[in-house]
PDB file of C-alpha atoms in Angstrom:
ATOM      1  CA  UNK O   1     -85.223-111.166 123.531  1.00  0.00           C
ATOM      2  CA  UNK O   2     -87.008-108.064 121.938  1.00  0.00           C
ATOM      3  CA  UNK O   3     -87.968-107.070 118.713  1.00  0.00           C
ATOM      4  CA  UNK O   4     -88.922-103.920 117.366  1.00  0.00           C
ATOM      5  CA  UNK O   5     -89.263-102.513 113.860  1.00  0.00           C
ATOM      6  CA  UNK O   6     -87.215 -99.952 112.321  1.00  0.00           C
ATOM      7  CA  UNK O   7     -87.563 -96.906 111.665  1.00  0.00           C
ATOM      8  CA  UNK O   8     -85.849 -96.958 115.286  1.00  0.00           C
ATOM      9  CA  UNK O   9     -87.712 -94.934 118.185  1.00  0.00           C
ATOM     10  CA  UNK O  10     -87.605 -91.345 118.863  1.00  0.00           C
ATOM     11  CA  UNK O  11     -84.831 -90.162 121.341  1.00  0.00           C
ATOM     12  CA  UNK O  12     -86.564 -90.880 124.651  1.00  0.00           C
ATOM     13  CA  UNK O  13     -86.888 -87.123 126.673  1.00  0.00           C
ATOM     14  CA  UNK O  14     -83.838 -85.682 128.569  1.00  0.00           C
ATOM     15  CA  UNK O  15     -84.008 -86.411 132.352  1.00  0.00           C
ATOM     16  CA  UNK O  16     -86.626 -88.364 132.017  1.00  0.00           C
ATOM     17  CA  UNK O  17     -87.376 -90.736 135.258  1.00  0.00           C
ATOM     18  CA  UNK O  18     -86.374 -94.412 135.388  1.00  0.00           C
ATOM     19  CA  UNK O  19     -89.500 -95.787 137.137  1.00  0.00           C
ATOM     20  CA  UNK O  20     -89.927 -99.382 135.335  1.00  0.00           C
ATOM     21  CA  UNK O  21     -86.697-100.760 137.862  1.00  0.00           C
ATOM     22  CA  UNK O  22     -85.067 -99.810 140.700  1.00  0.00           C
ATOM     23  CA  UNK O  23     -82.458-101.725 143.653  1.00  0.00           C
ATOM     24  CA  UNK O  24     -83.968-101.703 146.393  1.00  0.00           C
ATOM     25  CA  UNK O  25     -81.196-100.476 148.920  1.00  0.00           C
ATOM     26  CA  UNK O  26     -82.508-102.539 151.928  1.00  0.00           C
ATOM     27  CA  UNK O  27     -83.033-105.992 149.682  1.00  0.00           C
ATOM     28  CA  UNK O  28     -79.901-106.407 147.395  1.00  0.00           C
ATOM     29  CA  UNK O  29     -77.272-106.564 149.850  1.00  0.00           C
ATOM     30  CA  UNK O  30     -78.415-109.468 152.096  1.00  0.00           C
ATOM     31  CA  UNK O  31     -79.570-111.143 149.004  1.00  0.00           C
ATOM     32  CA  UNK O  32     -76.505-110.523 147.587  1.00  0.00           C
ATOM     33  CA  UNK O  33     -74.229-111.510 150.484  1.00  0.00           C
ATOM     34  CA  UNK O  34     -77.173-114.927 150.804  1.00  0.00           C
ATOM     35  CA  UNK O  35     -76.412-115.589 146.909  1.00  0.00           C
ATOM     36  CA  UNK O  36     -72.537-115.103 146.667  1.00  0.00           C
ATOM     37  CA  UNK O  37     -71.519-117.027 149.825  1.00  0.00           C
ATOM     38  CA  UNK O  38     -74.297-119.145 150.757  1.00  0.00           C
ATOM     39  CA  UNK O  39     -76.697-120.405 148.026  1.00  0.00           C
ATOM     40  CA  UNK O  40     -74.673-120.806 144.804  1.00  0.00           C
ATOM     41  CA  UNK O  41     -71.374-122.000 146.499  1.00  0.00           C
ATOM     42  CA  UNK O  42     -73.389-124.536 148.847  1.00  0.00           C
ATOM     43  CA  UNK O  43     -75.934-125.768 146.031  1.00  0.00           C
ATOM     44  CA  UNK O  44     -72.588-126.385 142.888  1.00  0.00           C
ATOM     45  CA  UNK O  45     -69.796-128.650 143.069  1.00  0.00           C
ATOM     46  CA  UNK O  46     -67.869-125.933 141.671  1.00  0.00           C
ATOM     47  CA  UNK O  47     -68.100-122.301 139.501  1.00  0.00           C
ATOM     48  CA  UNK O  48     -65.798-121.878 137.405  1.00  0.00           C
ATOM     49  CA  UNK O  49     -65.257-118.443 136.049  1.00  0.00           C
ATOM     50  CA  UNK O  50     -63.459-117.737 132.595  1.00  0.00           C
ATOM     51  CA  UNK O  51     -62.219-114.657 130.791  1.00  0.00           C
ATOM     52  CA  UNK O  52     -62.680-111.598 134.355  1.00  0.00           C
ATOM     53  CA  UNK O  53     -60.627-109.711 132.201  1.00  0.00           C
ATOM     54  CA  UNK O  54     -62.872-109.485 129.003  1.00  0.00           C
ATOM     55  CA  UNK O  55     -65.359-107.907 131.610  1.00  0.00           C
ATOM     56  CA  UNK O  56     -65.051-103.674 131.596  1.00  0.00           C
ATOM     57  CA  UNK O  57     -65.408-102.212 134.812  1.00  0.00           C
ATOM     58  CA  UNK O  58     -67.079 -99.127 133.392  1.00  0.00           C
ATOM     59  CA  UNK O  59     -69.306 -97.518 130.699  1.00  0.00           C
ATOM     60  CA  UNK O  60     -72.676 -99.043 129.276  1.00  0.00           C
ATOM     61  CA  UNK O  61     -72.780-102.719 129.018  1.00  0.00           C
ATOM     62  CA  UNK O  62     -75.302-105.502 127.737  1.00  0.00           C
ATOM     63  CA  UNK O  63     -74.590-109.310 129.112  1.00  0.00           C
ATOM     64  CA  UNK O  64     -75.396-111.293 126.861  1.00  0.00           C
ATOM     65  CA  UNK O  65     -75.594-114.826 128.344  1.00  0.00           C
ATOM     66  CA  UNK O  66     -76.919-118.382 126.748  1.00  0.00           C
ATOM     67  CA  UNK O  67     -80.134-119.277 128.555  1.00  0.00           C
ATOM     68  CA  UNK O  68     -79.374-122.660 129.584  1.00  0.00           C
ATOM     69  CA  UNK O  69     -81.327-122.812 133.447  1.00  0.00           C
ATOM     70  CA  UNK O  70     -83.324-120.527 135.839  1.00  0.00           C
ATOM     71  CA  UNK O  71     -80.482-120.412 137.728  1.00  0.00           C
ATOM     72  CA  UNK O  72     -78.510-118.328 134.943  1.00  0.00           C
ATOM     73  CA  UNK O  73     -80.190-114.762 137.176  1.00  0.00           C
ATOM     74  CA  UNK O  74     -78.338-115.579 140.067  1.00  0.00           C
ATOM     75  CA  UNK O  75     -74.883-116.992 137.909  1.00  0.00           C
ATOM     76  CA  UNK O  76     -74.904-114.278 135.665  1.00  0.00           C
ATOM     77  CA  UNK O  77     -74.279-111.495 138.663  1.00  0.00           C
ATOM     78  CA  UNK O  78     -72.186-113.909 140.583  1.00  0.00           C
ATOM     79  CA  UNK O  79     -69.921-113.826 137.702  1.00  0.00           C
ATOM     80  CA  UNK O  80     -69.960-110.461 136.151  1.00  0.00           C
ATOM     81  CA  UNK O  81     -71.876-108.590 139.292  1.00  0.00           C
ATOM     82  CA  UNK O  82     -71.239-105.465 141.103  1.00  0.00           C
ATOM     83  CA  UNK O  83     -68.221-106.907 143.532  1.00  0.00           C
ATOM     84  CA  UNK O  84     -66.628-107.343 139.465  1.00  0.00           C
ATOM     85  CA  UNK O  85     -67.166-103.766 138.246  1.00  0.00           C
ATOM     86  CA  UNK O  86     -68.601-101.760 141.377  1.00  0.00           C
ATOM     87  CA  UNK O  87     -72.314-101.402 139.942  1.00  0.00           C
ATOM     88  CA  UNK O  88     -75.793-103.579 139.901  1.00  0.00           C
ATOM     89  CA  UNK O  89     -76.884-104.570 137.389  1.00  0.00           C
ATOM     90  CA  UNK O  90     -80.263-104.710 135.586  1.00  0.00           C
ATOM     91  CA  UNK O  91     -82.297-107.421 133.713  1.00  0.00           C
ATOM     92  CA  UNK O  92     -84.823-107.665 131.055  1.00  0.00           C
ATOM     93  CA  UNK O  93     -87.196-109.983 131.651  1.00  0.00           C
ATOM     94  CA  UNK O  94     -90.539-111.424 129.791  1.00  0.00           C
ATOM     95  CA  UNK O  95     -93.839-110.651 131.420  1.00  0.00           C
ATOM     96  CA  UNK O  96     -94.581-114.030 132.374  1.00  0.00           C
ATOM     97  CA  UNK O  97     -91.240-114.262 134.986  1.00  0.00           C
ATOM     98  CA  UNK O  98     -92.247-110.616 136.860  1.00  0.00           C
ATOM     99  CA  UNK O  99     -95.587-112.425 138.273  1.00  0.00           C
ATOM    100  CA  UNK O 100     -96.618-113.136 141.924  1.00  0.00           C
ATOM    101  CA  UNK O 101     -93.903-113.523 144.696  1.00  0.00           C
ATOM    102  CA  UNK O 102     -90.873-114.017 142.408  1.00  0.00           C
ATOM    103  CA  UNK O 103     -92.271-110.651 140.132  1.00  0.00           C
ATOM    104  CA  UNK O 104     -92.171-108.781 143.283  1.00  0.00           C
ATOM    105  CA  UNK O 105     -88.608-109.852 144.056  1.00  0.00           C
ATOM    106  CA  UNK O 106     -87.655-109.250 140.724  1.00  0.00           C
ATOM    107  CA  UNK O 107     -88.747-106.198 140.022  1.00  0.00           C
ATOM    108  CA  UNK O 108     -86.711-104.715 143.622  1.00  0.00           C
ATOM    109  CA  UNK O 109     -83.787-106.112 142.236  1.00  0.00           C
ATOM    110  CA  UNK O 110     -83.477-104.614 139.320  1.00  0.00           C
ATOM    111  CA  UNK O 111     -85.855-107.029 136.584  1.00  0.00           C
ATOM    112  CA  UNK O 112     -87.765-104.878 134.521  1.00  0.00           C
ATOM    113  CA  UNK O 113     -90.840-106.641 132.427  1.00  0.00           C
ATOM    114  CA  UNK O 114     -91.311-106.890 128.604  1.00  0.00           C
ATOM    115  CA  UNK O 115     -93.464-108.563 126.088  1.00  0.00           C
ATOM    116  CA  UNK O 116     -91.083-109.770 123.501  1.00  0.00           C
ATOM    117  CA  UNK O 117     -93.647-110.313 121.170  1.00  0.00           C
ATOM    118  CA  UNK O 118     -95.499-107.505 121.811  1.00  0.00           C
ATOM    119  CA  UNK O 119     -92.891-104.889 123.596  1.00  0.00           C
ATOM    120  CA  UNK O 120     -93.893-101.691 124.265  1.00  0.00           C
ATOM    121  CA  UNK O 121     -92.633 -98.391 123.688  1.00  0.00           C
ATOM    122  CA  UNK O 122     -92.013 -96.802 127.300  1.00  0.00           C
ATOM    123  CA  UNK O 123     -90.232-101.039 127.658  1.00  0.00           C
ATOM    124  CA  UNK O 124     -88.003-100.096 125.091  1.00  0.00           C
ATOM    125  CA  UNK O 125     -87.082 -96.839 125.749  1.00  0.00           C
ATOM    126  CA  UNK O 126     -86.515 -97.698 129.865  1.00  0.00           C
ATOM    127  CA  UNK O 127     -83.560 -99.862 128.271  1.00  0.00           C
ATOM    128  CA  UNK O 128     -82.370 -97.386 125.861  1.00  0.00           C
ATOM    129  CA  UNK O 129     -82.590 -94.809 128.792  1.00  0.00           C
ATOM    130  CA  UNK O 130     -80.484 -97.256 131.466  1.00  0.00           C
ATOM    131  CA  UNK O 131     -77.873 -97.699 128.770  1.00  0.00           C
ATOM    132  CA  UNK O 132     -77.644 -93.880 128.515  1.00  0.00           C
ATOM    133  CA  UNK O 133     -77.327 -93.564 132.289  1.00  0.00           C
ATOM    134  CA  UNK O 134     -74.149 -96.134 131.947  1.00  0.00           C
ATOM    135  CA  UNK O 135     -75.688 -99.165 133.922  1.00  0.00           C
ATOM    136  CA  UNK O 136     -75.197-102.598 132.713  1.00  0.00           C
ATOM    137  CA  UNK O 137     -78.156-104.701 131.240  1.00  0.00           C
ATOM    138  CA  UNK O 138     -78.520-108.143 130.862  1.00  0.00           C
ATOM    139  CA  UNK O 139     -80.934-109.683 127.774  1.00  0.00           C
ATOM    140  CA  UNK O 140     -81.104-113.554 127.049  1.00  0.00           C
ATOM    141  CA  UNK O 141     -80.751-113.157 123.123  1.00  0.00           C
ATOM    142  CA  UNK O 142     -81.900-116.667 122.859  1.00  0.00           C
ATOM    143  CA  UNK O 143     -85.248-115.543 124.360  1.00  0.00           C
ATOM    144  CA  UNK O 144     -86.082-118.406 126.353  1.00  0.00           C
ATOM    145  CA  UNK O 145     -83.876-121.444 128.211  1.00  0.00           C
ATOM    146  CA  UNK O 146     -82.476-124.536 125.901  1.00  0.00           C
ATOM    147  CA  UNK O 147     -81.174-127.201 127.845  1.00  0.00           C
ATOM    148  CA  UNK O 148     -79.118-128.325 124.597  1.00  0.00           C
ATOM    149  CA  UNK O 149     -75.436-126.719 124.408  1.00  0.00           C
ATOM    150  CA  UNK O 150     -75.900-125.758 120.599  1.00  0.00           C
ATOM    151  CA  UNK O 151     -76.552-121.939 120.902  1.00  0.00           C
ATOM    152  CA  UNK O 152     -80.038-121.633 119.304  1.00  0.00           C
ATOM    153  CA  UNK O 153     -81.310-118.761 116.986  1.00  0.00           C
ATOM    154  CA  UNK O 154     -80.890-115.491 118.368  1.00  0.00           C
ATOM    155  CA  UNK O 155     -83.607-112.898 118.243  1.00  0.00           C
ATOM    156  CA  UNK O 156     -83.065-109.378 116.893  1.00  0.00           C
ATOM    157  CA  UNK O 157     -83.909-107.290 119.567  1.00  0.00           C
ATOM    158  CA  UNK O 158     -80.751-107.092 120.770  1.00  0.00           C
ATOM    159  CA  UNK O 159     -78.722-105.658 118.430  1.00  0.00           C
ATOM    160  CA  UNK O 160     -81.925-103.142 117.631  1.00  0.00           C
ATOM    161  CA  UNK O 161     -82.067-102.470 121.299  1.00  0.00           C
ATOM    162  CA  UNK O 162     -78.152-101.928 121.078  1.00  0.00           C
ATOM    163  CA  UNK O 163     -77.970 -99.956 117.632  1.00  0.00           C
ATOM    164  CA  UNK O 164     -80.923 -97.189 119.052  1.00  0.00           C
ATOM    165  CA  UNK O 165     -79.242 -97.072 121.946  1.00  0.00           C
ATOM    166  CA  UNK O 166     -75.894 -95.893 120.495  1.00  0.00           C
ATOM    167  CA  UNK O 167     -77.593 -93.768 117.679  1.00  0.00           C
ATOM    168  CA  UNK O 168     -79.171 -91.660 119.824  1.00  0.00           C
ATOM    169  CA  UNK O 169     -76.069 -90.507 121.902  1.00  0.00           C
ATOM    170  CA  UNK O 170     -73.545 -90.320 119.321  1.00  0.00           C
ATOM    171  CA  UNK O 171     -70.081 -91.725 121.439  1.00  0.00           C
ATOM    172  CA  UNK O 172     -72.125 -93.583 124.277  1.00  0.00           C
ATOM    173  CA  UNK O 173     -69.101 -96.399 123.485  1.00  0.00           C
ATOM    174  CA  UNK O 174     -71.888 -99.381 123.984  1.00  0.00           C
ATOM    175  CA  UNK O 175     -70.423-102.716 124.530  1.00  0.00           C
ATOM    176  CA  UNK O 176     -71.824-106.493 123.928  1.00  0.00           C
ATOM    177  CA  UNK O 177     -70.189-108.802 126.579  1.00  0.00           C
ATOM    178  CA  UNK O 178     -71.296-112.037 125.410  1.00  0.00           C
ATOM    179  CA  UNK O 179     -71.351-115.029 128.037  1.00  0.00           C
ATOM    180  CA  UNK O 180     -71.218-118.735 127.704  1.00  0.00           C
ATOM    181  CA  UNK O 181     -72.861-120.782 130.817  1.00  0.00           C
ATOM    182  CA  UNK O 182     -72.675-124.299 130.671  1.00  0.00           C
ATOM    183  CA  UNK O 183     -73.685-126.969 133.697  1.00  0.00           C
ATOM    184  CA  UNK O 184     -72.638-130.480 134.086  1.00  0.00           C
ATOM    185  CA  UNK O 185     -76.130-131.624 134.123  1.00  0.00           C
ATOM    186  CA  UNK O 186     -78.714-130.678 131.437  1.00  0.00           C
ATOM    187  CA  UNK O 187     -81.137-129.743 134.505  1.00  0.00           C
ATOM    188  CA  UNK O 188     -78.684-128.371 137.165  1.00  0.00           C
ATOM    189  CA  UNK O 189     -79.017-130.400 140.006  1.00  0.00           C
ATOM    190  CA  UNK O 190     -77.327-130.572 143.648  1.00  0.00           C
ATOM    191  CA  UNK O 191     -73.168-130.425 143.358  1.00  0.00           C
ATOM    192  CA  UNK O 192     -73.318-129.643 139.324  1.00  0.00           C
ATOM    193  CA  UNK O 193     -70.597-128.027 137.883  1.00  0.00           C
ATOM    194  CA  UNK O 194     -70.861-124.445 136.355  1.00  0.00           C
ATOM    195  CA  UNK O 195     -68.664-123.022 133.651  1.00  0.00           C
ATOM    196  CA  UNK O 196     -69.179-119.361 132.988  1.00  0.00           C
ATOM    197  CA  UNK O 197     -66.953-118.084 129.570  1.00  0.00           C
ATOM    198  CA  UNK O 198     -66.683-114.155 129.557  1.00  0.00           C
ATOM    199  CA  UNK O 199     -65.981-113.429 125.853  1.00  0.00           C
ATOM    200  CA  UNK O 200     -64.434-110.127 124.476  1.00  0.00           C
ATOM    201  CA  UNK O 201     -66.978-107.222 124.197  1.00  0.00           C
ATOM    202  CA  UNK O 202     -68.268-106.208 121.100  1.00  0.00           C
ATOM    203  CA  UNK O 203     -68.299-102.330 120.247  1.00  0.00           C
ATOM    204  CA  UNK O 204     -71.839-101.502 119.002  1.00  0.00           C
ATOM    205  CA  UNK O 205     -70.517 -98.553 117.241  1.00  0.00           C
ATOM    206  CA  UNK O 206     -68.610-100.824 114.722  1.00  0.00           C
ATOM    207  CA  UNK O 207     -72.540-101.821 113.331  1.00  0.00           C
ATOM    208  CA  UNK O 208     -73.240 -98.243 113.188  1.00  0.00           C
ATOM    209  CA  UNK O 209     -72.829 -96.638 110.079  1.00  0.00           C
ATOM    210  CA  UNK O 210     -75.863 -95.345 108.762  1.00  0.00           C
ATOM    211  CA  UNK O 211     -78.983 -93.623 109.781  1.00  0.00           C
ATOM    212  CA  UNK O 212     -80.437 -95.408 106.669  1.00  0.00           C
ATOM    213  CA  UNK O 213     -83.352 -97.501 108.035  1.00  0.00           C
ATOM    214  CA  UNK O 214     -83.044-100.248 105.699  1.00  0.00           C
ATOM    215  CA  UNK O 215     -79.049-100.642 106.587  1.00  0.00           C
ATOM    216  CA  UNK O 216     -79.617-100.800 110.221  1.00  0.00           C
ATOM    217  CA  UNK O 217     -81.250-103.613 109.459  1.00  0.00           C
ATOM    218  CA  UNK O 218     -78.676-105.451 107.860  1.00  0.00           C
ATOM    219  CA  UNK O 219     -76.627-104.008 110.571  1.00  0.00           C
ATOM    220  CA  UNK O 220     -78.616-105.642 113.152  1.00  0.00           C
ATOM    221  CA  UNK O 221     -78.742-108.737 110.839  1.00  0.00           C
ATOM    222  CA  UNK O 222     -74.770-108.654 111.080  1.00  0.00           C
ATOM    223  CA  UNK O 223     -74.285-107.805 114.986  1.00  0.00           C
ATOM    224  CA  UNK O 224     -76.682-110.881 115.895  1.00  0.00           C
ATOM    225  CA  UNK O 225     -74.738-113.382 113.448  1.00  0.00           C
ATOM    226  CA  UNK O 226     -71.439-112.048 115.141  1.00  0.00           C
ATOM    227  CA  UNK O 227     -73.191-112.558 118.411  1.00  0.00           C
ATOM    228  CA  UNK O 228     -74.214-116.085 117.664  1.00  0.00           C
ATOM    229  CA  UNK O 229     -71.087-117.038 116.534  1.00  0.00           C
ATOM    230  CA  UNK O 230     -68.983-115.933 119.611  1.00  0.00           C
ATOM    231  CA  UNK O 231     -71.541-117.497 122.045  1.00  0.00           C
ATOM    232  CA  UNK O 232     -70.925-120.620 120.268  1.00  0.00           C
ATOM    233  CA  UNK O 233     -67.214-120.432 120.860  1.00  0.00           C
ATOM    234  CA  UNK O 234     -68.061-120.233 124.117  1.00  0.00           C
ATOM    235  CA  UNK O 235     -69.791-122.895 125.003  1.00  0.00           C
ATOM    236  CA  UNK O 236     -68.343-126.913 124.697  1.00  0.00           C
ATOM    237  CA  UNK O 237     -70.215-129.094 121.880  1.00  0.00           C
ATOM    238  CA  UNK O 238     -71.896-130.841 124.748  1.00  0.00           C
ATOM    239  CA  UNK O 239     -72.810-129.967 127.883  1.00  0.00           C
ATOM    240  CA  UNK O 240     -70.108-131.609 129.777  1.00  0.00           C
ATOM    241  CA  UNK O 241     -68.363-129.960 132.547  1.00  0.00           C
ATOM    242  CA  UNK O 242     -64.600-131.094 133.647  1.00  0.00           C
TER     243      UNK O 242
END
């Protein structure tokens, strides 16, 4: 969803203060007990979850889900949230999605805003810094939603975001979940079905050999090819749901 260029970013400062996200403590529960038992079992026919046991239940994490509905923020913690591994979990999200009443939502539940063509440096480094502090982060590596079940170009900034991110704290043991969703219904509509496909996690420090700016490229080049290619194994060649 972001892209940056390498030479990759300084280390961000030690103990430096996460102020671009937060939970609120008073919000997330409710909306979490409103999402899990009320909304997303009344509105689908039926969720079926695949592969709980690809999911860790600790250290740093990026989801990396196909973008296939608005509706993929609420699956997406449903699925792989903190009743699965005890902690919230964050999202990167474009500028656009972090305006009026759903920005202010979003940004107490832990949605934190970027420009992906444009990202800025304090953006970055609040995800570098969450990944550090062992929380889980969720980027759409297809950047925006495709209603088609063919897994579309992914962009870079994942794998960037992921290769600083285990550079600069050498054994941080990063890990790529990637996630297939896939409804019944191109547009998810009332009683769809919803397959969610947890695939194995990918260990970031396999891309990392190098501080050689030029071969973290390739190295990102690789990761996001490896991505792709998992995410399409997870997903049916159409968008049918059984």
């Amino acid at each position: 969803m972001v892209t940056f260029p390498f030479p990759l970013l300084p280390p961000p400062p030690p103990n430096r203060a996460l102020t671009q996200s937060y939970i609120s403590s008073w919000m997330m529960p409710p909306i979490e007990v409103l999402t899990r038992y009320g909304l997303l079992p009344l509105y689908f026919g039926h969720i079926q979850i695949i592969g709980l046991e690809n999911l860790p239940r600790n250290g740093s994490l990026i989801l990396a889900p196909t973008h296939r509905s608005r509706w993929d923020s609420l699956i997406v913690p449903y699925a792989a949230g903190r009743h699965r591994t005890g902690r919230h979990i964050r999202f990167m999200v474009s500028q656009d999605e972090v305006r009026g009443i759903q920005g202010w939502f979003i940004q107490r539940l832990g949605g934190f805003p970027i420009d992906p063509k444009q990202p800025t440096i304090a953006s970055l480094r609040h995800g570098v810094n969450l990944l550090h502090n062992g929380e889980i982060l969720v980027i759409f590596p297809e950047g925006n939603i495709y209603r088609q079940s063919l897994v579309k170009p992914l962009r870079q900034g994942l794998a960037r975001l992921a290769i600083q991110s285990e550079m600069t704290k050498p054994g941080l043991g990063l890990q790529i979940v990637p996630i297939g969703l896939t409804y019944s219904d191109p547009v998810p509509r009332w009683r769809s079905r919803v397959r969610v496909n947890i695939g194995q996690p990918l260990n970031v420090a396999d891309y990392v050999h190098t501080s050689n700016p030029y071969a973290l490229k390739e190295s990102a080049k690789q990761l996001t090819a490896h991505l792709h290619s998992v995410l399409q194994s997870l997903v049916p060649s159409t968008s049918i749901v059984p």
